[in-house]
Amino acid sequence: MHSIDVESLWKAVSRSLRSDVGATTVETWIAPMCIDRLDGEVLYIKAPSMFLRDWVQNNYADKILRCCTRENASIKEIEIFVQDPFSVPQITSVEMVPDYVTHMHQDSGRTDEQSSFSIPLDPKLTFDSFVVGKPNELAYAAALRVAESDKVAFNPLFLYGSVGLGKTHLMNAIAWSIKSRSPERNIAYLSAEKFMYQFVKAVRYKDTMAFKDQFRSVDVLMIDDIQFICGKDSTQEEFFHTFNALVDNKRQVVVSADKSPSDLDGMEERLKSRLGWGLVADIHPTTYELRLGILQSKVALSPIEIPDKVLEFVAHKITSNVRELEGALNRITASALLVGREVTVDSAREVLSDLLRVSEKKITVEDIQKKVAAHYSIKLSDMSSSRRVRQITLPRQVAMYLAKKLTTLSLPEIGKNFGGRDHTTVLHAVKRIEEAIRSNDSISEDVRLLTHVMEK
């Protein structure tokens, strides 16, 4: 098939899909792809990212195949793939120059409102679907302010936290909100990995000026997982200049990472400084209350009824991150729909047995004592000593509380691990810390962080 036929076929398929699934869907999910080649009865379609490929494969592959077959009866199968960004592209009429050049407006040099190199937004990840709790309330409030402000609120907004806690959800929510309020604003949302790949491609094509012009013409630049460019000096250099140009022109920058700017090893000091210029908002590990709230919000859309006791069981047992939490709920739902079995705590425990084995790792009193001693900068031997100064008694009581909460040991067994103390001493410590958690924010935060560290 000649290159002109490939291009004509894809245009015809796109037109057909517009009447089938709507123009917005085509622009968001189909337009970023292109036909690579027709090999026999198989049409190979190239996607710019694994996320987009998987989404299209799961949601629109059948419709695309039907449209392709209507246009060319010889097509019996489609194959959607992601090309290695470092490999040499096949030269066709669709891919003769880099994608950041082909999508530029000829008259103004500005890109479309959703830049061609952007990651497609997930329609489920909006502010309405984000469950707010104490661990994420600052990040949520900051993201909402950026999304709803006509002027630059914080520049940059830097969101950080461990995997699966909601950074990507908030990034998508910001983009959706801005697109809804100000559709004329040009948003570029992509991973740091893709930013680097686009830069490498620009260097290879000896067209870095087009790269610079496109990235620096956006109204909102959103970069996910900025830690990916740590140690990559050339990419950092380009991002540094892009960042400065946008900030100088009062364009909004939003960045996410797994660590705070100051903790990004391999990141240039000047870039660390720039990233910390605006508002740095961290997303803490989830609490039981937040996990239960997330499950309750998800189950409201579930096709089956899931008892509260099951949700409470899952919220207690799956503590690592929100993705695993949602995955656990999906398993329970799928099992009930496919097998028709009643949803109970016992059936949930069976369905989630492998996840529970991982999350219920053996925690010892010695492990707890070591972590607590390190957190409060005291000696491990102080856990068993008879010293009663506050600098030691508070950490010791916190350790006893965590031993009661995180192990199956009895109070007398716990006391033996703390210099042979009796069960009444342990019980007093547990009650004192429970009371402190309710009345003292500092101690509450210490216990929350230590619990998360022990459960990781």
Short mmCIF file of C-alpha atoms in Angstrom, two decimals:
data_model
loop_
_atom_site.label_atom_id
_atom_site.label_comp_id
_atom_site.label_asym_id
_atom_site.label_seq_id
_atom_site.Cartn_x
_atom_site.Cartn_y
_atom_site.Cartn_z
CA MET A 1 0.00 0.00 0.00
CA HIS A 2 1.35 3.40 -1.00
CA SER A 3 1.86 6.11 1.61
CA ILE A 4 -0.96 8.26 0.18
CA ASP A 5 -3.35 5.28 0.56
CA VAL A 6 -2.33 4.86 4.18
CA GLU A 7 -3.07 8.50 4.93
CA SER A 8 -6.38 8.45 3.02
CA LEU A 9 -7.47 5.28 4.78
CA TRP A 10 -6.78 6.71 8.25
CA LYS A 11 -8.64 9.93 7.42
CA ALA A 12 -11.63 7.92 6.21
CA VAL A 13 -11.56 5.72 9.32
CA SER A 14 -11.37 8.79 11.57
CA ARG A 15 -14.36 10.38 9.81
CA SER A 16 -16.35 7.19 10.22
CA LEU A 17 -15.44 6.94 13.89
CA ARG A 18 -16.57 10.52 14.54
CA SER A 19 -20.15 9.57 13.67
CA ASP A 20 -19.80 6.35 15.67
CA VAL A 21 -18.15 7.44 18.94
CA GLY A 22 -18.18 11.24 18.70
CA ALA A 23 -15.68 13.94 17.76
CA THR A 24 -14.34 14.41 21.30
CA THR A 25 -13.44 10.73 21.63
CA VAL A 26 -11.72 10.74 18.26
CA GLU A 27 -9.70 13.86 19.09
CA THR A 28 -8.70 12.51 22.51
CA TRP A 29 -7.95 8.86 21.75
CA ILE A 30 -7.79 8.21 18.00
CA ALA A 31 -6.12 11.31 16.56
CA PRO A 32 -2.78 10.75 18.38
CA MET A 33 -2.37 7.41 16.54
CA CYS A 34 -1.45 6.76 12.93
CA ILE A 35 -1.26 3.83 10.53
CA ASP A 36 2.21 2.32 10.27
CA ARG A 37 1.64 -0.26 7.52
CA LEU A 38 -0.69 -2.87 6.04
CA ASP A 39 0.94 -6.28 6.06
CA GLY A 40 -1.28 -8.83 4.35
CA GLU A 41 -4.57 -8.84 6.24
CA VAL A 42 -3.14 -7.08 9.31
CA LEU A 43 -3.23 -3.31 9.67
CA TYR A 44 -0.56 -2.03 12.09
CA ILE A 45 -1.50 1.12 13.98
CA LYS A 46 1.10 3.06 15.96
CA ALA A 47 0.22 4.62 19.33
CA PRO A 48 2.37 7.26 21.10
CA SER A 49 2.15 5.65 24.55
CA MET A 50 1.37 2.36 26.27
CA PHE A 51 -1.45 4.03 28.20
CA LEU A 52 -3.19 5.21 25.04
CA ARG A 53 -2.63 1.87 23.31
CA ASP A 54 -4.15 -0.08 26.20
CA TRP A 55 -7.12 2.27 26.47
CA VAL A 56 -7.91 2.14 22.76
CA GLN A 57 -7.36 -1.63 22.63
CA ASN A 58 -9.81 -2.18 25.49
CA ASN A 59 -12.46 0.33 24.44
CA TYR A 60 -12.38 1.05 20.70
CA ALA A 61 -10.48 -1.73 18.88
CA ASP A 62 -13.64 -3.45 17.59
CA LYS A 63 -15.08 -0.20 16.27
CA ILE A 64 -11.79 0.72 14.58
CA LEU A 65 -11.62 -2.71 12.92
CA ARG A 66 -15.19 -2.40 11.62
CA CYS A 67 -14.43 1.03 10.14
CA CYS A 68 -11.19 -0.23 8.58
CA THR A 69 -12.96 -3.22 7.04
CA ARG A 70 -15.64 -0.96 5.57
CA GLU A 71 -12.92 1.10 3.89
CA ASN A 72 -10.75 -1.85 2.82
CA ALA A 73 -12.27 -5.34 2.81
CA SER A 74 -8.83 -7.01 2.80
CA ILE A 75 -8.22 -5.89 6.42
CA LYS A 76 -9.14 -8.72 8.79
CA GLU A 77 -7.20 -7.69 11.89
CA ILE A 78 -5.62 -4.63 13.49
CA GLU A 79 -2.51 -4.54 15.67
CA ILE A 80 -1.96 -1.48 17.89
CA PHE A 81 1.63 -1.09 19.08
CA VAL A 82 3.96 1.44 20.67
CA GLN A 83 7.12 2.19 18.74
CA ASP A 84 10.41 2.29 20.61
CA PRO A 85 11.08 6.05 20.81
CA PHE A 86 14.79 5.54 20.16
CA SER A 87 14.35 3.43 17.03
CA VAL A 88 14.44 4.99 13.57
CA PRO A 89 10.86 5.65 12.44
CA GLN A 90 9.56 4.21 9.20
CA ILE A 91 9.21 7.08 6.76
CA THR A 92 5.63 7.35 5.54
CA SER A 93 3.46 10.29 4.63
CA VAL A 94 2.26 10.32 8.23
CA GLU A 95 5.70 10.15 9.88
CA MET A 96 8.08 12.09 7.66
CA VAL A 97 8.89 14.67 10.35
CA PRO A 98 8.60 14.66 14.13
CA ASP A 99 5.06 14.71 15.50
CA TYR A 100 5.68 17.98 17.32
CA VAL A 101 6.26 19.64 13.91
CA THR A 102 3.37 18.08 11.97
CA HIS A 103 0.78 19.33 14.47
CA MET A 104 1.87 22.98 14.57
CA HIS A 105 -0.53 25.61 13.23
CA GLN A 106 0.98 27.06 10.11
CA ASP A 107 -0.26 30.58 10.79
CA SER A 108 0.55 31.15 14.45
CA GLY A 109 3.05 28.51 15.47
CA ARG A 110 0.79 27.57 18.41
CA THR A 111 -0.47 24.07 18.95
CA ASP A 112 -3.99 22.79 19.35
CA GLU A 113 -5.59 23.26 22.80
CA GLN A 114 -4.58 19.70 23.78
CA SER A 115 -1.00 19.52 22.55
CA SER A 116 -0.20 16.69 20.18
CA PHE A 117 2.48 15.28 22.49
CA SER A 118 0.20 15.21 25.53
CA ILE A 119 -0.90 12.05 27.31
CA PRO A 120 -4.65 11.49 26.76
CA LEU A 121 -6.58 12.44 29.88
CA ASP A 122 -8.46 9.76 31.79
CA PRO A 123 -12.14 10.82 31.92
CA LYS A 124 -12.58 9.10 35.31
CA LEU A 125 -9.90 11.19 37.02
CA THR A 126 -11.69 14.41 37.96
CA PHE A 127 -12.01 16.48 41.13
CA ASP A 128 -15.50 15.04 41.65
CA SER A 129 -14.13 11.49 41.83
CA PHE A 130 -11.21 12.38 44.14
CA VAL A 131 -11.83 11.42 47.76
CA VAL A 132 -10.36 14.01 50.15
CA GLY A 133 -8.94 13.18 53.56
CA LYS A 134 -6.32 14.52 55.92
CA PRO A 135 -3.38 12.87 54.05
CA ASN A 136 -4.19 14.64 50.76
CA GLU A 137 -6.21 17.75 51.70
CA LEU A 138 -3.39 20.25 51.07
CA ALA A 139 -2.53 18.78 47.68
CA TYR A 140 -6.23 18.71 46.73
CA ALA A 141 -6.83 22.32 47.79
CA ALA A 142 -3.73 23.54 45.93
CA ALA A 143 -4.68 21.63 42.77
CA LEU A 144 -8.20 23.03 42.89
CA ARG A 145 -6.87 26.57 43.30
CA VAL A 146 -4.60 26.18 40.28
CA ALA A 147 -7.43 24.73 38.20
CA GLU A 148 -9.95 27.44 39.08
CA SER A 149 -7.68 30.49 39.04
CA ASP A 150 -7.52 32.73 35.99
CA LYS A 151 -4.14 33.99 37.17
CA VAL A 152 -1.13 31.85 38.06
CA ALA A 153 -1.72 30.72 41.63
CA PHE A 154 1.49 28.91 42.57
CA ASN A 155 4.35 28.47 40.16
CA PRO A 156 5.16 25.72 40.07
CA LEU A 157 2.71 23.56 41.93
CA PHE A 158 4.84 20.59 42.96
CA LEU A 159 2.92 17.48 44.06
CA TYR A 160 4.81 14.57 45.58
CA GLY A 161 4.12 11.27 47.27
CA SER A 162 4.59 7.52 46.93
CA VAL A 163 3.16 5.45 44.08
CA GLY A 164 -0.61 5.11 43.93
CA LEU A 165 -1.59 7.91 46.31
CA GLY A 166 -3.33 10.21 43.80
CA LYS A 167 -0.74 12.46 42.11
CA THR A 168 -1.79 11.46 38.60
CA HIS A 169 -5.46 11.75 39.56
CA LEU A 170 -4.94 15.38 40.64
CA MET A 171 -2.90 16.17 37.50
CA ASN A 172 -5.73 14.85 35.30
CA ALA A 173 -8.32 16.68 37.41
CA ILE A 174 -6.48 20.00 36.96
CA ALA A 175 -6.33 19.51 33.19
CA TRP A 176 -10.00 18.54 32.88
CA SER A 177 -11.09 21.50 35.00
CA ILE A 178 -9.03 23.99 32.98
CA LYS A 179 -10.28 22.55 29.68
CA SER A 180 -13.85 22.86 30.95
CA ARG A 181 -13.52 26.44 32.18
CA SER A 182 -11.16 27.78 29.51
CA PRO A 183 -11.19 25.56 26.40
CA GLU A 184 -9.00 28.06 24.55
CA ARG A 185 -6.05 27.48 26.89
CA ASN A 186 -3.33 25.24 25.51
CA ILE A 187 -2.49 22.44 27.96
CA ALA A 188 0.47 20.08 27.65
CA TYR A 189 0.31 17.11 30.02
CA LEU A 190 2.97 14.44 29.68
CA SER A 191 5.39 12.31 31.64
CA ALA A 192 8.98 13.38 32.18
CA GLU A 193 9.92 10.27 30.23
CA LYS A 194 8.02 11.49 27.18
CA PHE A 195 9.47 14.97 27.56
CA MET A 196 12.91 13.39 27.32
CA TYR A 197 11.93 11.25 24.32
CA GLN A 198 10.58 14.31 22.51
CA PHE A 199 13.81 16.14 23.23
CA VAL A 200 15.90 13.20 21.97
CA LYS A 201 13.79 13.09 18.81
CA ALA A 202 14.26 16.84 18.27
CA VAL A 203 18.02 16.49 18.60
CA ARG A 204 18.04 13.55 16.18
CA TYR A 205 16.07 15.53 13.59
CA LYS A 206 18.26 18.60 14.19
CA ASP A 207 15.14 20.64 14.89
CA THR A 208 15.40 21.67 18.52
CA MET A 209 13.95 25.10 17.75
CA ALA A 210 10.57 23.57 16.87
CA PHE A 211 10.73 21.62 20.14
CA LYS A 212 11.50 24.78 22.13
CA ASP A 213 8.80 26.81 20.38
CA GLN A 214 6.11 24.24 20.97
CA PHE A 215 6.82 23.59 24.64
CA ARG A 216 7.29 27.26 25.43
CA SER A 217 4.05 28.30 23.71
CA VAL A 218 1.75 26.35 26.03
CA ASP A 219 -0.41 28.03 28.66
CA VAL A 220 -0.15 25.15 31.12
CA LEU A 221 2.72 22.65 31.26
CA MET A 222 2.15 19.56 33.40
CA ILE A 223 4.98 17.07 33.88
CA ASP A 224 4.36 13.78 35.70
CA ASP A 225 7.14 11.82 37.48
CA ILE A 226 9.87 14.44 37.12
CA GLN A 227 12.26 12.12 38.98
CA PHE A 228 12.70 10.26 35.68
CA ILE A 229 15.10 12.94 34.40
CA CYS A 230 17.35 12.76 37.47
CA GLY A 231 20.87 12.12 36.24
CA LYS A 232 19.96 13.06 32.64
CA ASP A 233 21.89 16.30 32.32
CA SER A 234 20.91 17.37 28.79
CA THR A 235 17.21 16.85 29.43
CA GLN A 236 17.46 18.72 32.73
CA GLU A 237 19.16 21.60 30.96
CA GLU A 238 16.35 21.86 28.41
CA PHE A 239 13.64 21.52 31.06
CA PHE A 240 15.34 24.21 33.16
CA HIS A 241 15.20 26.73 30.30
CA THR A 242 11.64 25.71 29.35
CA PHE A 243 10.55 26.11 32.98
CA ASN A 244 12.13 29.57 33.26
CA ALA A 245 10.60 30.75 29.99
CA LEU A 246 7.11 29.68 31.05
CA VAL A 247 7.35 31.15 34.56
CA ASP A 248 8.73 34.42 33.20
CA ASN A 249 5.69 34.63 30.90
CA LYS A 250 3.32 33.81 33.78
CA ARG A 251 2.35 30.43 32.34
CA GLN A 252 1.33 27.75 34.84
CA VAL A 253 3.66 24.81 35.54
CA VAL A 254 2.53 21.73 37.51
CA VAL A 255 5.00 18.97 38.37
CA SER A 256 4.71 15.67 40.23
CA ALA A 257 7.37 13.38 41.71
CA ASP A 258 7.85 10.61 44.24
CA LYS A 259 10.00 12.85 46.48
CA SER A 260 10.19 16.51 47.44
CA PRO A 261 12.45 18.72 45.26
CA SER A 262 15.24 18.77 47.85
CA ASP A 263 15.30 14.95 47.99
CA LEU A 264 15.61 14.35 44.24
CA ASP A 265 19.06 12.76 43.95
CA GLY A 266 20.68 13.42 40.58
CA MET A 267 18.74 16.64 40.01
CA GLU A 268 20.79 19.80 39.47
CA GLU A 269 20.73 22.15 42.46
CA ARG A 270 19.47 25.09 40.41
CA LEU A 271 16.56 22.98 39.15
CA LYS A 272 15.79 21.75 42.67
CA SER A 273 15.65 25.39 43.70
CA ARG A 274 13.31 26.33 40.83
CA LEU A 275 10.99 23.39 41.54
CA GLY A 276 10.65 24.56 45.13
CA TRP A 277 9.78 28.14 44.14
CA GLY A 278 6.00 27.83 44.33
CA LEU A 279 3.96 25.50 46.51
CA VAL A 280 5.28 22.05 47.41
CA ALA A 281 2.38 19.82 48.54
CA ASP A 282 2.92 16.25 49.65
CA ILE A 283 0.35 13.45 49.65
CA HIS A 284 0.76 11.29 52.73
CA PRO A 285 0.03 7.57 52.92
CA THR A 286 -3.66 6.84 53.30
CA THR A 287 -5.34 6.49 56.68
CA TYR A 288 -7.96 3.84 57.41
CA GLU A 289 -10.69 6.50 57.23
CA LEU A 290 -9.54 7.71 53.83
CA ARG A 291 -9.24 4.17 52.46
CA LEU A 292 -12.77 3.39 53.65
CA GLY A 293 -14.05 6.63 52.08
CA ILE A 294 -12.44 5.72 48.75
CA LEU A 295 -14.00 2.27 48.81
CA GLN A 296 -17.42 3.69 49.67
CA SER A 297 -17.22 6.15 46.77
CA LYS A 298 -16.26 3.36 44.38
CA VAL A 299 -18.90 0.92 45.58
CA ALA A 300 -21.58 3.54 44.98
CA LEU A 301 -21.00 2.92 41.26
CA SER A 302 -20.69 -0.85 41.62
CA PRO A 303 -23.20 -3.13 39.86
CA ILE A 304 -23.44 -5.27 43.02
CA GLU A 305 -24.02 -4.57 46.69
CA ILE A 306 -20.97 -4.94 48.92
CA PRO A 307 -21.59 -5.02 52.68
CA ASP A 308 -19.95 -2.42 54.92
CA LYS A 309 -18.11 -5.13 56.85
CA VAL A 310 -16.36 -6.22 53.66
CA LEU A 311 -15.32 -2.65 52.87
CA GLU A 312 -14.02 -2.22 56.41
CA PHE A 313 -12.08 -5.48 56.10
CA VAL A 314 -10.44 -4.36 52.83
CA ALA A 315 -9.67 -0.88 54.21
CA HIS A 316 -7.93 -2.47 57.20
CA LYS A 317 -5.96 -5.05 55.22
CA ILE A 318 -4.91 -3.27 51.97
CA THR A 319 -2.82 -0.34 53.18
CA SER A 320 -0.10 0.09 50.55
CA ASN A 321 -1.77 2.49 48.09
CA VAL A 322 -5.01 3.48 46.42
CA ARG A 323 -4.35 1.51 43.23
CA GLU A 324 -4.08 -1.77 45.11
CA LEU A 325 -7.15 -0.81 47.12
CA GLU A 326 -9.20 -0.24 43.96
CA GLY A 327 -7.75 -3.40 42.42
CA ALA A 328 -8.89 -5.39 45.46
CA LEU A 329 -12.42 -4.00 45.13
CA ASN A 330 -12.44 -4.83 41.40
CA ARG A 331 -11.46 -8.43 42.19
CA ILE A 332 -14.28 -8.80 44.70
CA THR A 333 -16.79 -7.31 42.26
CA ALA A 334 -15.61 -9.47 39.35
CA SER A 335 -15.72 -12.63 41.46
CA ALA A 336 -19.27 -11.91 42.56
CA LEU A 337 -20.44 -11.16 39.00
CA LEU A 338 -18.71 -14.13 37.36
CA VAL A 339 -19.29 -16.78 40.02
CA GLY A 340 -22.46 -15.38 41.56
CA ARG A 341 -21.12 -15.94 45.06
CA GLU A 342 -22.37 -13.87 47.99
CA VAL A 343 -19.92 -11.16 49.01
CA THR A 344 -18.79 -11.77 52.59
CA VAL A 345 -15.62 -11.15 54.58
CA ASP A 346 -14.68 -14.82 54.13
CA SER A 347 -15.18 -14.75 50.35
CA ALA A 348 -13.23 -11.48 50.14
CA ARG A 349 -10.39 -13.01 52.16
CA GLU A 350 -10.27 -15.94 49.72
CA VAL A 351 -10.33 -13.76 46.59
CA LEU A 352 -7.60 -11.47 47.98
CA SER A 353 -5.46 -14.21 49.53
CA ASP A 354 -2.29 -13.33 47.59
CA LEU A 355 -2.59 -9.61 48.34
CA LEU A 356 -3.22 -10.31 52.01
CA ARG A 357 -0.15 -12.53 52.26
CA VAL A 358 1.99 -9.62 51.06
CA SER A 359 0.33 -7.01 53.29
CA GLU A 360 0.28 -9.21 56.39
CA LYS A 361 4.02 -9.65 56.63
CA LYS A 362 5.35 -10.60 60.04
CA ILE A 363 6.14 -7.52 62.13
CA THR A 364 8.18 -8.11 65.27
CA VAL A 365 8.49 -6.05 68.44
CA GLU A 366 12.20 -5.67 67.71
CA ASP A 367 11.41 -4.21 64.28
CA ILE A 368 9.08 -1.70 65.92
CA GLN A 369 11.60 -0.77 68.60
CA LYS A 370 14.33 -0.15 66.00
CA LYS A 371 12.12 2.09 63.85
CA VAL A 372 10.76 4.06 66.81
CA ALA A 373 14.23 4.50 68.35
CA ALA A 374 15.59 5.78 65.03
CA HIS A 375 12.60 8.11 64.57
CA TYR A 376 13.07 9.71 68.01
CA SER A 377 16.90 9.54 67.95
CA ILE A 378 17.28 7.43 71.10
CA LYS A 379 19.26 4.26 71.72
CA LEU A 380 17.63 0.90 71.11
CA SER A 381 18.65 -0.12 74.65
CA ASP A 382 16.48 2.73 76.01
CA MET A 383 13.42 0.67 75.07
CA SER A 384 14.23 -1.79 77.85
CA SER A 385 15.91 0.55 80.33
CA SER A 386 14.41 1.86 83.56
CA ARG A 387 15.02 5.51 82.66
CA ARG A 388 11.87 7.63 82.90
CA VAL A 389 12.75 10.96 81.29
CA ARG A 390 10.17 12.13 78.74
CA GLN A 391 12.64 11.91 75.83
CA ILE A 392 12.62 8.13 76.42
CA THR A 393 9.22 7.35 77.99
CA LEU A 394 7.24 8.80 75.06
CA PRO A 395 9.07 6.76 72.37
CA ARG A 396 8.84 3.67 74.58
CA GLN A 397 5.07 4.11 74.96
CA VAL A 398 4.67 4.70 71.23
CA ALA A 399 6.55 1.44 70.59
CA MET A 400 4.31 -0.44 73.05
CA TYR A 401 1.22 1.02 71.35
CA LEU A 402 2.46 -0.04 67.91
CA ALA A 403 3.35 -3.51 69.23
CA LYS A 404 -0.25 -3.89 70.43
CA LYS A 405 -1.64 -2.58 67.14
CA LEU A 406 0.64 -4.34 64.65
CA THR A 407 1.37 -7.71 66.28
CA THR A 408 -0.73 -10.52 67.71
CA LEU A 409 1.21 -10.63 70.99
CA SER A 410 -0.59 -10.38 74.34
CA LEU A 411 0.10 -7.51 76.74
CA PRO A 412 2.35 -9.67 79.01
CA GLU A 413 4.30 -10.86 75.93
CA ILE A 414 4.80 -7.28 74.80
CA GLY A 415 5.93 -6.28 78.30
CA LYS A 416 8.65 -8.96 78.29
CA ASN A 417 10.18 -7.30 75.21
CA PHE A 418 10.41 -3.99 77.11
CA GLY A 419 12.67 -5.00 79.97
CA GLY A 420 10.23 -7.39 81.61
CA ARG A 421 7.49 -4.82 82.27
CA ASP A 422 4.09 -6.17 83.38
CA HIS A 423 0.88 -6.04 81.34
CA THR A 424 -0.56 -3.07 83.32
CA THR A 425 2.38 -0.90 82.23
CA VAL A 426 1.78 -1.83 78.58
CA LEU A 427 -1.96 -1.19 78.92
CA HIS A 428 -1.28 2.24 80.46
CA ALA A 429 1.07 3.08 77.56
CA VAL A 430 -1.48 2.00 74.96
CA LYS A 431 -4.25 4.10 76.51
CA ARG A 432 -1.99 7.11 76.91
CA ILE A 433 -0.95 7.05 73.24
CA GLU A 434 -4.55 6.51 72.07
CA GLU A 435 -5.51 9.64 74.03
CA ALA A 436 -2.49 11.57 72.68
CA ILE A 437 -3.41 10.67 69.09
CA ARG A 438 -6.78 12.41 69.60
CA SER A 439 -5.38 15.50 71.30
CA ASN A 440 -1.83 16.00 70.04
CA ASP A 441 -1.26 16.50 66.31
CA SER A 442 2.49 15.95 66.58
CA ILE A 443 2.17 12.56 68.28
CA SER A 444 -0.69 11.61 65.93
CA GLU A 445 1.54 12.33 62.92
CA ASP A 446 4.46 10.40 64.46
CA VAL A 447 2.28 7.33 65.00
CA ARG A 448 0.80 7.56 61.51
CA LEU A 449 4.20 7.78 59.84
CA LEU A 450 5.67 4.97 61.95
CA THR A 451 2.67 2.76 61.21
CA HIS A 452 3.15 3.35 57.50
CA VAL A 453 6.88 2.59 57.73
CA MET A 454 6.18 -0.69 59.56
CA GLU A 455 3.48 -1.77 57.10
CA LYS A 456 5.53 -1.04 53.96
#
